[in-house]
Amino acid sequence: MSRLGIFVDRKTLSNSEQLNALIRCRDVAETLGHTANFIFPVDIKKIKKMDALFIRARTDPMNITYVAAQMARFHGIPVIDDPESIRTCSDKINMYSRLIKENVSLPKTVFLSKQELNVERVTRLFDDLGTPLVVKEPSTSFSLRVEKVSDIADFFKVARRFIKLSDWIVVQQYVESKYDWRIGVLDGKLLYACKYTIPSVTFKIQASVNGHIVYCGVDSVPPEEVPPHVIQLGIDAGNAIGRGLYGVDIKNNNGDAYVIEVNDNPSIESGEDDCYPHVFETIISHLFAA
Amino acid sequence: MIKDSLFTIQRGDRWHVISEDYSYKTDSYYTILRMETEGKRVEPSTAALIDAFVVPICLERAKIAGIPVCEWEISQAYVPLPSIIYGLNYFASASEFFVVYDNDTAKEVIKHLTNRGKYPFCYQKLEENAEIFRCIAIFGKTSASPEAIKNIAERIYKLFSIPLVKMAFVKTGKDYALSSLSPARYSHLSDDERSLLEAYISRQEFL
């Protein structure tokens, strides 16, 4: 019997959907004949005693999840998300660098360092990438610290705020769409697909509207109803990062598909996998097959 | 050596990047990342930098490599006394640590380092007679006199390949155990350390 560790953090475990998904994951592990052990940050030394580790908490190289991933790696324990995937996906500069290197279809993307933050350079960005522009702080997640800007004054206001958090920021061409595809990829294969419908008031996936967090609609979509080129782009984007578990966000505008981002630790708790009943089984089997 | 300046030395097909702040998402970090993306062999790597400056990862890696390290634990609130405490979150830096001897101070420090209990922290229990010893290593060389430190500095350089790094040790009796690594400011260098670093940069000292 193998032991699966499920790493959780009370700070990012905040609603019943998440808790239900964790319990479902544990039940699946037990049905497959394994034991499942929840591991909190204070239990981190227990990772050595596990046979595989599945991280279900907000990942960042600067927080405890990265310590957990590295503990697993140092002791030869298969882990999702692996340290490289966390390092790459948590930092948009790193993530887009990989995608650009592998020629994955993206909106036009430029990195801007704080030394380059001047009117001349910013004017050229609007000329090259069009109006509006999207400005991203590299550690953004759930679309926090992503802003759409329409003129130079706006650009500076947002960029100055982001530059305090990072010496380089991301500037991107704006691509309009009514919804995003989310392609779940594991080890280079399609795991699930769904649509995230964007709230009409703002262009982001999750946004604060009048001080309230607005979640997008989630619709799981069976594979035969997903455009094949969207699935292929999701797989290509995942492969550009690694062989782990990724949620790839894709905008498909008039048949031109662009990767908006690749997320490690994708959410599997809001019905993303309704059409894919074996998602947890596949993940757990993959971990133990490693 | 001006604040924030960055030096790149090429030796054969290998690049060494010298900086006083290699922290995550700094210009130095991203300069290295860009060189890695271009396929250059660059030291330190971005992966090694994160490993080195996140305290528990640094100590686990060093321990596996046979370097004497402090025992560490992760906690949300409890800390035995006396201990060294490090923050463990997006805003934490290994260069900011606190030695606590009493409960009131410990509570204050933990509140500060965890943003009022939002994040876990890392502690290292100290012996009563323990002392903290800090020094700088330049390409694995240190002007600190103890032989044990000279030896550890070389091994740390082999492991992480960081040209300029500040090392913190806990000294108990005659033994030194690594507590953390952190960036080293140019302005904190002694005259000897500065000369040594300049010799490397101007290629008078060879790697």
Tab-separated table of C-alpha atoms in Angstrom:
chain	number	residue	atom	x	y	z
A	1	MET	CA	0.000	0.000	0.000
A	2	SER	CA	1.397	3.400	-0.996
A	3	ARG	CA	1.087	6.641	0.910
A	4	LEU	CA	-0.122	9.765	-0.866
A	5	GLY	CA	0.598	13.087	0.830
A	6	ILE	CA	-1.799	15.909	0.003
A	7	PHE	CA	-0.198	19.223	0.918
A	8	VAL	CA	-2.672	21.874	2.041
A	9	ASP	CA	-2.413	25.279	3.667
A	10	ARG	CA	-5.118	26.792	5.851
A	11	LYS	CA	-4.373	30.166	4.289
A	12	THR	CA	-5.487	29.049	0.839
A	13	LEU	CA	-8.151	26.575	1.959
A	14	SER	CA	-11.075	28.908	2.272
A	15	ASN	CA	-14.298	27.461	0.924
A	16	SER	CA	-16.391	24.286	0.898
A	17	GLU	CA	-15.746	23.592	-2.798
A	18	GLN	CA	-12.025	23.310	-2.089
A	19	LEU	CA	-12.577	21.120	0.945
A	20	ASN	CA	-14.967	18.842	-0.940
A	21	ALA	CA	-12.450	18.471	-3.756
A	22	LEU	CA	-9.740	17.486	-1.254
A	23	ILE	CA	-12.009	14.890	0.319
A	24	ARG	CA	-12.881	13.575	-3.135
A	25	CYS	CA	-9.170	13.304	-3.903
A	26	ARG	CA	-8.563	11.371	-0.654
A	27	ASP	CA	-11.490	9.033	-1.400
A	28	VAL	CA	-10.160	8.313	-4.876
A	29	ALA	CA	-6.694	7.544	-3.461
A	30	GLU	CA	-8.238	5.120	-0.955
A	31	THR	CA	-10.401	3.474	-3.633
A	32	LEU	CA	-7.183	2.883	-5.584
A	33	GLY	CA	-5.771	1.100	-2.511
A	34	HIS	CA	-3.504	3.884	-1.197
A	35	THR	CA	-3.597	5.786	2.058
A	36	ALA	CA	-4.018	9.538	1.858
A	37	ASN	CA	-2.459	11.891	4.401
A	38	PHE	CA	-3.170	15.592	4.544
A	39	ILE	CA	0.023	17.507	5.249
A	40	PHE	CA	-0.016	21.052	6.619
A	41	PRO	CA	3.030	23.363	6.656
A	42	VAL	CA	3.952	22.359	10.237
A	43	ASP	CA	3.961	18.687	9.146
A	44	ILE	CA	6.455	19.313	6.348
A	45	LYS	CA	8.982	16.774	7.651
A	46	LYS	CA	6.405	14.006	7.118
A	47	ILE	CA	6.874	14.426	3.357
A	48	LYS	CA	9.971	12.169	3.564
A	49	LYS	CA	7.728	9.296	4.676
A	50	MET	CA	5.336	9.587	1.707
A	51	ASP	CA	5.537	7.723	-1.583
A	52	ALA	CA	4.122	10.649	-3.588
A	53	LEU	CA	3.072	14.231	-2.925
A	54	PHE	CA	0.198	16.208	-4.448
A	55	ILE	CA	0.294	19.915	-3.608
A	56	ARG	CA	-3.118	21.592	-3.368
A	57	ALA	CA	-2.328	25.075	-2.088
A	58	ARG	CA	-1.394	28.346	-3.740
A	59	THR	CA	2.128	27.876	-5.049
A	60	ASP	CA	4.960	30.387	-5.147
A	61	PRO	CA	8.747	29.951	-4.989
A	62	MET	CA	8.775	32.248	-1.954
A	63	ASN	CA	6.240	30.335	0.115
A	64	ILE	CA	5.980	27.049	1.949
A	65	THR	CA	4.621	25.115	-1.050
A	66	TYR	CA	7.985	25.450	-2.783
A	67	VAL	CA	9.706	24.115	0.335
A	68	ALA	CA	7.296	21.153	0.225
A	69	ALA	CA	8.011	20.510	-3.464
A	70	GLN	CA	11.779	20.672	-2.890
A	71	MET	CA	11.588	18.383	0.172
A	72	ALA	CA	9.870	15.806	-2.031
A	73	ARG	CA	12.433	16.292	-4.799
A	74	PHE	CA	15.460	16.035	-2.466
A	75	HIS	CA	14.145	12.734	-1.121
A	76	GLY	CA	13.262	11.237	-4.501
A	77	ILE	CA	9.490	11.436	-4.011
A	78	PRO	CA	7.324	12.104	-7.098
A	79	VAL	CA	5.556	15.441	-6.701
A	80	ILE	CA	2.895	17.525	-8.428
A	81	ASP	CA	3.600	20.441	-8.696
A	82	ASP	CA	7.303	19.856	-9.168
A	83	PRO	CA	9.685	22.667	-8.173
A	84	GLU	CA	10.556	23.673	-11.762
A	85	SER	CA	6.890	24.007	-12.699
A	86	ILE	CA	6.202	26.142	-9.630
A	87	ARG	CA	9.215	28.334	-10.352
A	88	THR	CA	8.269	28.760	-13.990
A	89	CYS	CA	4.512	29.240	-13.747
A	90	SER	CA	4.551	31.487	-10.653
A	91	ASP	CA	6.631	34.036	-12.519
A	92	LYS	CA	5.085	35.345	-15.742
A	93	ILE	CA	8.488	36.495	-17.041
A	94	ASN	CA	9.815	32.956	-16.658
A	95	MET	CA	6.638	31.366	-18.059
A	96	TYR	CA	6.388	33.579	-21.164
A	97	SER	CA	10.145	33.191	-21.782
A	98	ARG	CA	9.622	29.421	-22.070
A	99	LEU	CA	6.557	29.786	-24.302
A	100	ILE	CA	8.321	32.256	-26.604
A	101	LYS	CA	11.370	29.984	-26.823
A	102	GLU	CA	9.147	27.055	-27.864
A	103	ASN	CA	7.224	29.197	-30.402
A	104	VAL	CA	3.888	28.738	-28.655
A	105	SER	CA	1.208	31.109	-29.989
A	106	LEU	CA	0.860	34.094	-27.607
A	107	PRO	CA	-0.436	37.638	-27.737
A	108	LYS	CA	2.543	39.939	-28.525
A	109	THR	CA	4.514	40.017	-25.285
A	110	VAL	CA	7.289	42.344	-24.115
A	111	PHE	CA	9.232	42.438	-20.836
A	112	LEU	CA	9.920	45.886	-19.470
A	113	SER	CA	12.593	46.544	-16.832
A	114	LYS	CA	12.381	49.469	-14.436
A	115	GLN	CA	15.252	51.198	-16.286
A	116	GLU	CA	13.146	51.169	-19.457
A	117	LEU	CA	10.118	52.797	-17.889
A	118	ASN	CA	10.184	56.075	-19.853
A	119	VAL	CA	7.761	57.903	-22.157
A	120	GLU	CA	9.674	57.097	-25.318
A	121	ARG	CA	9.722	53.368	-24.648
A	122	VAL	CA	6.085	53.264	-23.539
A	123	THR	CA	4.957	55.224	-26.611
A	124	ARG	CA	6.716	52.654	-28.759
A	125	LEU	CA	4.935	49.847	-26.887
A	126	PHE	CA	1.549	51.333	-27.777
A	127	ASP	CA	2.732	51.702	-31.407
A	128	ASP	CA	3.954	48.109	-31.575
A	129	LEU	CA	1.302	46.270	-29.552
A	130	GLY	CA	-1.759	48.450	-30.072
A	131	THR	CA	-4.274	49.994	-27.687
A	132	PRO	CA	-5.305	48.974	-25.070
A	133	LEU	CA	-2.349	47.150	-23.505
A	134	VAL	CA	-2.376	44.622	-20.704
A	135	VAL	CA	0.195	45.145	-17.925
A	136	LYS	CA	1.012	42.258	-15.589
A	137	GLU	CA	3.073	42.033	-12.429
A	138	PRO	CA	4.955	38.709	-12.805
A	139	SER	CA	3.584	37.080	-9.628
A	140	THR	CA	-0.039	37.707	-10.493
A	141	SER	CA	-2.473	34.914	-9.810
A	142	PHE	CA	-6.240	34.804	-10.139
A	143	SER	CA	-5.804	37.891	-12.367
A	144	LEU	CA	-4.768	40.090	-9.440
A	145	ARG	CA	-2.231	42.698	-10.518
A	146	VAL	CA	-3.314	42.500	-14.174
A	147	GLU	CA	-4.544	45.794	-15.607
A	148	LYS	CA	-5.788	46.994	-18.974
A	149	VAL	CA	-4.445	50.447	-19.849
A	150	SER	CA	-5.472	52.742	-22.700
A	151	ASP	CA	-3.029	55.635	-22.557
A	152	ILE	CA	0.445	56.585	-21.387
A	153	ALA	CA	-0.725	58.190	-18.149
A	154	ASP	CA	-2.666	55.050	-17.210
A	155	PHE	CA	0.303	52.919	-18.157
A	156	PHE	CA	2.649	54.797	-15.826
A	157	LYS	CA	0.173	54.707	-12.960
A	158	VAL	CA	-0.099	50.918	-13.136
A	159	ALA	CA	3.533	50.232	-14.048
A	160	ARG	CA	4.894	52.293	-11.142
A	161	ARG	CA	2.732	50.278	-8.753
A	162	PHE	CA	3.909	46.953	-10.219
A	163	ILE	CA	7.596	47.959	-10.413
A	164	LYS	CA	7.585	48.238	-6.625
A	165	LEU	CA	6.924	44.487	-6.524
A	166	SER	CA	9.166	43.400	-9.381
A	167	ASP	CA	12.084	44.925	-11.328
A	168	TRP	CA	10.642	43.576	-14.582
A	169	ILE	CA	6.998	43.560	-15.666
A	170	VAL	CA	5.041	42.074	-18.571
A	171	VAL	CA	3.348	44.158	-21.279
A	172	GLN	CA	1.000	42.362	-23.620
A	173	GLN	CA	-1.227	42.950	-26.594
A	174	TYR	CA	-4.899	42.866	-25.554
A	175	VAL	CA	-6.951	40.028	-27.032
A	176	GLU	CA	-10.694	40.277	-26.684
A	177	SER	CA	-12.900	37.270	-25.992
A	178	LYS	CA	-16.157	36.323	-24.301
A	179	TYR	CA	-14.632	33.301	-22.578
A	180	ASP	CA	-11.334	31.539	-22.004
A	181	TRP	CA	-10.675	27.901	-22.647
A	182	ARG	CA	-8.975	26.147	-19.785
A	183	ILE	CA	-7.157	23.058	-21.013
A	184	GLY	CA	-6.018	20.737	-18.217
A	185	VAL	CA	-2.832	18.919	-19.206
A	186	LEU	CA	-0.981	16.154	-17.371
A	187	ASP	CA	2.295	14.763	-18.675
A	188	GLY	CA	1.649	16.097	-22.157
A	189	LYS	CA	-1.877	14.664	-22.422
A	190	LEU	CA	-5.334	16.242	-22.230
A	191	LEU	CA	-6.768	15.793	-18.726
A	192	TYR	CA	-9.881	17.964	-18.937
A	193	ALA	CA	-11.280	21.004	-20.724
A	194	CYS	CA	-13.661	23.705	-19.650
A	195	LYS	CA	-14.752	27.224	-20.432
A	196	TYR	CA	-14.301	30.088	-18.030
A	197	THR	CA	-16.892	32.696	-18.901
A	198	ILE	CA	-15.677	36.172	-18.162
A	199	PRO	CA	-17.835	38.518	-16.090
A	200	SER	CA	-19.141	41.239	-18.380
A	201	VAL	CA	-18.015	44.189	-16.255
A	202	THR	CA	-14.305	43.455	-16.534
A	203	PHE	CA	-11.976	41.513	-18.778
A	204	LYS	CA	-10.234	39.460	-16.117
A	205	ILE	CA	-11.052	35.910	-15.024
A	206	GLN	CA	-11.565	36.939	-11.459
A	207	ALA	CA	-12.020	40.551	-10.585
A	208	SER	CA	-13.003	42.791	-7.808
A	209	VAL	CA	-16.176	44.597	-8.844
A	210	ASN	CA	-17.396	47.186	-6.364
A	211	GLY	CA	-15.200	45.537	-3.782
A	212	HIS	CA	-16.691	42.064	-4.329
A	213	ILE	CA	-14.841	39.192	-5.893
A	214	VAL	CA	-16.598	38.051	-9.047
A	215	TYR	CA	-15.920	34.511	-10.110
A	216	CYS	CA	-16.268	33.492	-13.672
A	217	GLY	CA	-18.698	30.835	-14.822
A	218	VAL	CA	-17.209	27.354	-15.244
A	219	ASP	CA	-18.532	24.917	-17.862
A	220	SER	CA	-16.852	21.573	-18.309
A	221	VAL	CA	-16.744	20.631	-22.012
A	222	PRO	CA	-16.305	17.074	-23.365
A	223	PRO	CA	-13.237	16.634	-25.617
A	224	GLU	CA	-15.201	16.188	-28.844
A	225	GLU	CA	-16.699	19.665	-28.398
A	226	VAL	CA	-13.350	21.422	-27.952
A	227	PRO	CA	-11.710	22.704	-31.165
A	228	PRO	CA	-8.790	20.307	-31.818
A	229	HIS	CA	-6.335	23.177	-32.384
A	230	VAL	CA	-7.200	24.522	-28.909
A	231	ILE	CA	-6.428	21.135	-27.320
A	232	GLN	CA	-3.175	20.891	-29.284
A	233	LEU	CA	-2.143	24.403	-28.260
A	234	GLY	CA	-2.843	23.542	-24.615
A	235	ILE	CA	-0.666	20.448	-24.854
A	236	ASP	CA	2.125	22.354	-26.633
A	237	ALA	CA	2.045	25.056	-23.956
A	238	GLY	CA	2.160	22.470	-21.146
A	239	ASN	CA	5.092	20.725	-22.829
A	240	ALA	CA	6.969	24.034	-23.064
A	241	ILE	CA	6.904	24.171	-19.243
A	242	GLY	CA	7.366	20.528	-18.227
A	243	ARG	CA	5.701	17.148	-17.764
A	244	GLY	CA	3.504	18.068	-14.797
A	245	LEU	CA	-0.089	19.167	-14.272
A	246	TYR	CA	-1.076	22.469	-15.858
A	247	GLY	CA	-4.162	24.517	-16.576
A	248	VAL	CA	-3.598	26.373	-19.837
A	249	ASP	CA	-5.762	29.447	-20.504
A	250	ILE	CA	-6.431	30.001	-24.180
A	251	LYS	CA	-8.349	32.678	-26.050
A	252	ASN	CA	-9.735	31.447	-29.354
A	253	ASN	CA	-10.652	34.472	-31.434
A	254	ASN	CA	-12.016	33.815	-34.932
A	255	GLY	CA	-9.981	30.632	-35.054
A	256	ASP	CA	-6.725	32.304	-33.942
A	257	ALA	CA	-5.854	30.711	-30.622
A	258	TYR	CA	-3.464	32.362	-28.159
A	259	VAL	CA	-2.137	31.080	-24.860
A	260	ILE	CA	-2.850	33.661	-22.165
A	261	GLU	CA	-1.055	31.766	-19.447
A	262	VAL	CA	-0.038	28.384	-18.116
A	263	ASN	CA	-0.950	27.745	-14.487
A	264	ASP	CA	0.571	25.148	-12.245
A	265	ASN	CA	-1.719	23.896	-9.457
A	266	PRO	CA	-4.842	24.442	-11.557
A	267	SER	CA	-8.153	24.599	-9.738
A	268	ILE	CA	-10.117	21.310	-9.927
A	269	GLU	CA	-12.915	22.149	-7.542
A	270	SER	CA	-15.453	24.292	-9.356
A	271	GLY	CA	-16.781	21.741	-11.831
A	272	GLU	CA	-13.882	21.951	-14.303
A	273	ASP	CA	-13.883	18.140	-14.463
A	274	ASP	CA	-17.654	17.459	-14.558
A	275	CYS	CA	-17.267	15.815	-17.997
A	276	TYR	CA	-14.062	14.049	-16.925
A	277	PRO	CA	-14.865	11.750	-13.973
A	278	HIS	CA	-11.349	10.234	-13.763
A	279	VAL	CA	-9.218	13.349	-13.256
A	280	PHE	CA	-8.058	12.570	-9.697
A	281	GLU	CA	-7.622	8.890	-10.527
A	282	THR	CA	-5.400	9.814	-13.473
A	283	ILE	CA	-3.307	12.227	-11.412
A	284	ILE	CA	-2.809	9.789	-8.539
A	285	SER	CA	-1.994	6.872	-10.859
A	286	HIS	CA	0.476	9.078	-12.705
A	287	LEU	CA	2.210	10.046	-9.448
A	288	PHE	CA	2.606	6.434	-8.350
A	289	ALA	CA	3.716	5.259	-11.776
A	290	ALA	CA	6.659	7.688	-11.660
B	1	MET	CA	31.281	49.385	-6.727
B	2	ILE	CA	28.083	51.376	-7.054
B	3	LYS	CA	24.863	50.258	-5.396
B	4	ASP	CA	22.777	47.930	-7.576
B	5	SER	CA	25.558	47.492	-10.132
B	6	LEU	CA	25.888	44.113	-11.732
B	7	PHE	CA	29.039	42.487	-13.122
B	8	THR	CA	29.291	39.665	-15.609
B	9	ILE	CA	32.523	37.701	-15.983
B	10	GLN	CA	33.011	35.179	-18.751
B	11	ARG	CA	35.421	32.291	-18.167
B	12	GLY	CA	35.511	29.904	-21.096
B	13	ASP	CA	31.903	29.014	-21.922
B	14	ARG	CA	30.715	29.886	-18.419
B	15	TRP	CA	29.269	33.176	-17.202
B	16	HIS	CA	29.438	34.403	-13.611
B	17	VAL	CA	27.037	37.115	-12.537
B	18	ILE	CA	28.033	39.190	-9.507
B	19	SER	CA	25.379	41.190	-7.709
B	20	GLU	CA	24.668	42.548	-4.256
B	21	ASP	CA	21.031	41.546	-4.550
B	22	TYR	CA	20.081	38.337	-6.309
B	23	SER	CA	16.663	38.198	-4.685
B	24	TYR	CA	13.699	36.800	-6.582
B	25	LYS	CA	12.333	39.207	-9.240
B	26	THR	CA	15.224	41.663	-9.001
B	27	ASP	CA	16.987	42.920	-12.111
B	28	SER	CA	19.881	40.526	-11.318
B	29	TYR	CA	17.535	37.551	-11.055
B	30	TYR	CA	15.913	38.378	-14.388
B	31	THR	CA	19.246	39.075	-16.096
B	32	ILE	CA	20.321	35.553	-15.114
B	33	LEU	CA	16.956	34.126	-16.206
B	34	ARG	CA	17.368	35.761	-19.628
B	35	MET	CA	20.849	34.268	-20.025
B	36	GLU	CA	19.475	30.845	-19.054
B	37	THR	CA	16.697	31.216	-21.627
B	38	GLU	CA	19.353	32.065	-24.236
B	39	GLY	CA	21.027	28.760	-23.381
B	40	LYS	CA	24.120	30.294	-21.725
B	41	ARG	CA	25.877	28.436	-18.904
B	42	VAL	CA	25.422	30.945	-16.129
B	43	GLU	CA	26.253	30.861	-12.427
B	44	PRO	CA	24.493	31.195	-10.111
B	45	SER	CA	21.366	29.662	-11.674
B	46	THR	CA	17.954	31.094	-10.806
B	47	ALA	CA	17.061	27.726	-9.251
B	48	ALA	CA	20.143	27.811	-6.981
B	49	LEU	CA	19.334	31.375	-5.913
B	50	ILE	CA	15.870	30.457	-4.698
B	51	ASP	CA	17.225	27.329	-3.007
B	52	ALA	CA	19.917	29.350	-1.262
B	53	PHE	CA	17.726	32.173	0.009
B	54	VAL	CA	14.721	30.157	1.228
B	55	VAL	CA	16.088	29.022	4.587
B	56	PRO	CA	14.676	25.474	5.010
B	57	ILE	CA	15.522	24.586	1.392
B	58	CYS	CA	19.041	25.959	1.796
B	59	LEU	CA	19.624	23.922	4.952
B	60	GLU	CA	18.148	20.702	3.577
B	61	ARG	CA	20.293	20.937	0.430
B	62	ALA	CA	23.403	21.777	2.453
B	63	LYS	CA	22.728	18.932	4.892
B	64	ILE	CA	22.406	16.396	2.060
B	65	ALA	CA	25.768	17.691	0.755
B	66	GLY	CA	27.312	16.976	4.179
B	67	ILE	CA	27.599	20.587	5.375
B	68	PRO	CA	26.847	21.020	9.106
B	69	VAL	CA	23.535	22.885	9.429
B	70	CYS	CA	21.149	24.013	12.152
B	71	GLU	CA	18.133	21.800	12.807
B	72	TRP	CA	15.002	23.626	11.636
B	73	GLU	CA	11.254	23.352	12.069
B	74	ILE	CA	8.219	25.033	10.515
B	75	SER	CA	5.698	26.527	12.895
B	76	GLN	CA	2.556	28.660	12.891
B	77	ALA	CA	2.892	29.953	16.454
B	78	TYR	CA	4.968	27.818	18.853
B	79	VAL	CA	8.677	28.438	19.281
B	80	PRO	CA	11.056	26.940	21.870
B	81	LEU	CA	13.497	29.328	23.575
B	82	PRO	CA	16.018	30.476	22.696
B	83	SER	CA	15.660	30.287	18.897
B	84	ILE	CA	16.514	32.046	15.657
B	85	ILE	CA	13.414	32.921	13.643
B	86	TYR	CA	13.101	33.494	9.885
B	87	GLY	CA	10.052	34.604	7.909
B	88	LEU	CA	8.843	32.268	5.178
B	89	ASN	CA	6.724	34.140	2.672
B	90	TYR	CA	6.739	36.397	-0.330
B	91	PHE	CA	7.986	39.408	1.641
B	92	ALA	CA	10.520	37.602	3.840
B	93	SER	CA	14.272	37.856	3.411
B	94	ALA	CA	16.888	35.531	4.909
B	95	SER	CA	18.953	38.598	5.785
B	96	GLU	CA	16.282	39.559	8.321
B	97	PHE	CA	16.323	37.112	11.244
B	98	PHE	CA	15.668	37.461	14.941
B	99	VAL	CA	17.168	35.729	17.945
B	100	VAL	CA	14.572	35.405	20.695
B	101	TYR	CA	15.230	34.562	24.343
B	102	ASP	CA	11.855	35.307	25.985
B	103	ASN	CA	8.190	34.777	25.183
B	104	ASP	CA	7.167	38.426	24.862
B	105	THR	CA	9.853	39.187	22.295
B	106	ALA	CA	9.084	35.927	20.480
B	107	LYS	CA	5.418	36.879	20.179
B	108	GLU	CA	6.246	40.309	18.762
B	109	VAL	CA	8.786	38.909	16.302
B	110	ILE	CA	6.419	36.178	15.111
B	111	LYS	CA	3.636	38.717	14.633
B	112	HIS	CA	5.995	40.812	12.512
B	113	LEU	CA	7.480	37.943	10.451
B	114	THR	CA	4.183	36.173	9.770
B	115	ASN	CA	2.104	39.263	9.007
B	116	ARG	CA	-0.013	38.575	12.110
B	117	GLY	CA	-0.197	34.832	11.735
B	118	LYS	CA	-0.942	34.764	8.017
B	119	TYR	CA	2.128	32.696	7.122
B	120	PRO	CA	4.161	29.937	8.748
B	121	PHE	CA	7.748	30.679	9.844
B	122	CYS	CA	10.981	28.749	10.283
B	123	TYR	CA	12.827	28.433	13.598
B	124	GLN	CA	16.129	26.961	14.679
B	125	LYS	CA	16.464	26.051	18.358
B	126	LEU	CA	19.638	27.385	19.991
B	127	GLU	CA	21.723	26.028	22.852
B	128	GLU	CA	22.018	28.421	25.800
B	129	ASN	CA	25.684	29.216	25.076
B	130	ALA	CA	25.264	29.569	21.296
B	131	GLU	CA	26.550	32.604	19.380
B	132	ILE	CA	25.688	33.947	15.935
B	133	PHE	CA	28.592	34.404	13.541
B	134	ARG	CA	28.209	36.155	10.173
B	135	CYS	CA	30.690	36.614	7.364
B	136	ILE	CA	30.864	37.098	3.617
B	137	ALA	CA	32.125	34.644	1.009
B	138	ILE	CA	33.521	35.744	-2.363
B	139	PHE	CA	33.737	32.875	-4.853
B	140	GLY	CA	33.913	30.576	-1.816
B	141	LYS	CA	36.729	32.514	-0.146
B	142	THR	CA	36.262	34.266	3.153
B	143	SER	CA	38.425	36.562	5.228
B	144	ALA	CA	36.990	34.979	8.401
B	145	SER	CA	39.725	33.156	10.272
B	146	PRO	CA	38.256	29.867	11.621
B	147	GLU	CA	39.354	26.932	9.454
B	148	ALA	CA	35.911	25.356	9.807
B	149	ILE	CA	34.339	28.449	8.191
B	150	LYS	CA	36.860	28.525	5.334
B	151	ASN	CA	36.051	24.907	4.581
B	152	ILE	CA	32.269	25.391	4.741
B	153	ALA	CA	32.451	28.544	2.568
B	154	GLU	CA	34.166	26.542	-0.201
B	155	ARG	CA	31.595	23.769	0.007
B	156	ILE	CA	28.731	26.267	-0.077
B	157	TYR	CA	30.199	27.814	-3.220
B	158	LYS	CA	30.465	24.362	-4.838
B	159	LEU	CA	26.808	23.715	-4.012
B	160	PHE	CA	25.150	27.022	-4.970
B	161	SER	CA	27.846	28.816	-7.075
B	162	ILE	CA	26.923	32.247	-5.727
B	163	PRO	CA	29.928	34.585	-6.170
B	164	LEU	CA	28.927	36.972	-3.381
B	165	VAL	CA	26.963	35.735	-0.397
B	166	LYS	CA	26.543	36.451	3.287
B	167	MET	CA	26.647	33.387	5.544
B	168	ALA	CA	25.124	33.160	9.014
B	169	PHE	CA	26.314	30.440	11.392
B	170	VAL	CA	25.401	29.294	14.857
B	171	LYS	CA	28.522	28.628	16.917
B	172	THR	CA	28.035	26.186	19.785
B	173	GLY	CA	31.288	25.469	21.616
B	174	LYS	CA	33.801	24.989	18.805
B	175	ASP	CA	31.236	23.863	16.224
B	176	TYR	CA	29.737	25.970	13.476
B	177	ALA	CA	26.406	25.103	11.879
B	178	LEU	CA	24.967	26.961	8.865
B	179	SER	CA	21.837	28.961	9.723
B	180	SER	CA	21.176	30.813	6.439
B	181	LEU	CA	22.546	32.431	3.292
B	182	SER	CA	21.514	35.885	2.098
B	183	PRO	CA	22.608	38.572	-0.382
B	184	ALA	CA	25.663	40.663	0.614
B	185	ARG	CA	25.602	44.432	0.075
B	186	TYR	CA	28.707	46.020	-1.482
B	187	SER	CA	28.616	48.653	1.245
B	188	HIS	CA	29.010	45.908	3.878
B	189	LEU	CA	32.259	44.595	2.395
B	190	SER	CA	35.516	45.145	4.289
B	191	ASP	CA	38.469	46.649	2.376
B	192	ASP	CA	40.000	43.185	1.962
B	193	GLU	CA	36.752	41.699	0.682
B	194	ARG	CA	36.275	44.561	-1.727
B	195	SER	CA	39.816	44.150	-3.092
B	196	LEU	CA	39.296	40.430	-3.563
B	197	LEU	CA	36.006	40.953	-5.407
B	198	GLU	CA	37.565	43.658	-7.597
B	199	ALA	CA	40.460	41.340	-8.391
B	200	TYR	CA	37.998	38.747	-9.684
B	201	ILE	CA	36.069	41.316	-11.703
B	202	SER	CA	39.242	42.742	-13.261
B	203	ARG	CA	40.518	39.182	-13.864
B	204	GLN	CA	43.618	39.578	-11.698
B	205	GLU	CA	42.275	36.708	-9.619
B	206	PHE	CA	41.439	33.607	-11.622
B	207	LEU	CA	38.619	31.182	-11.030
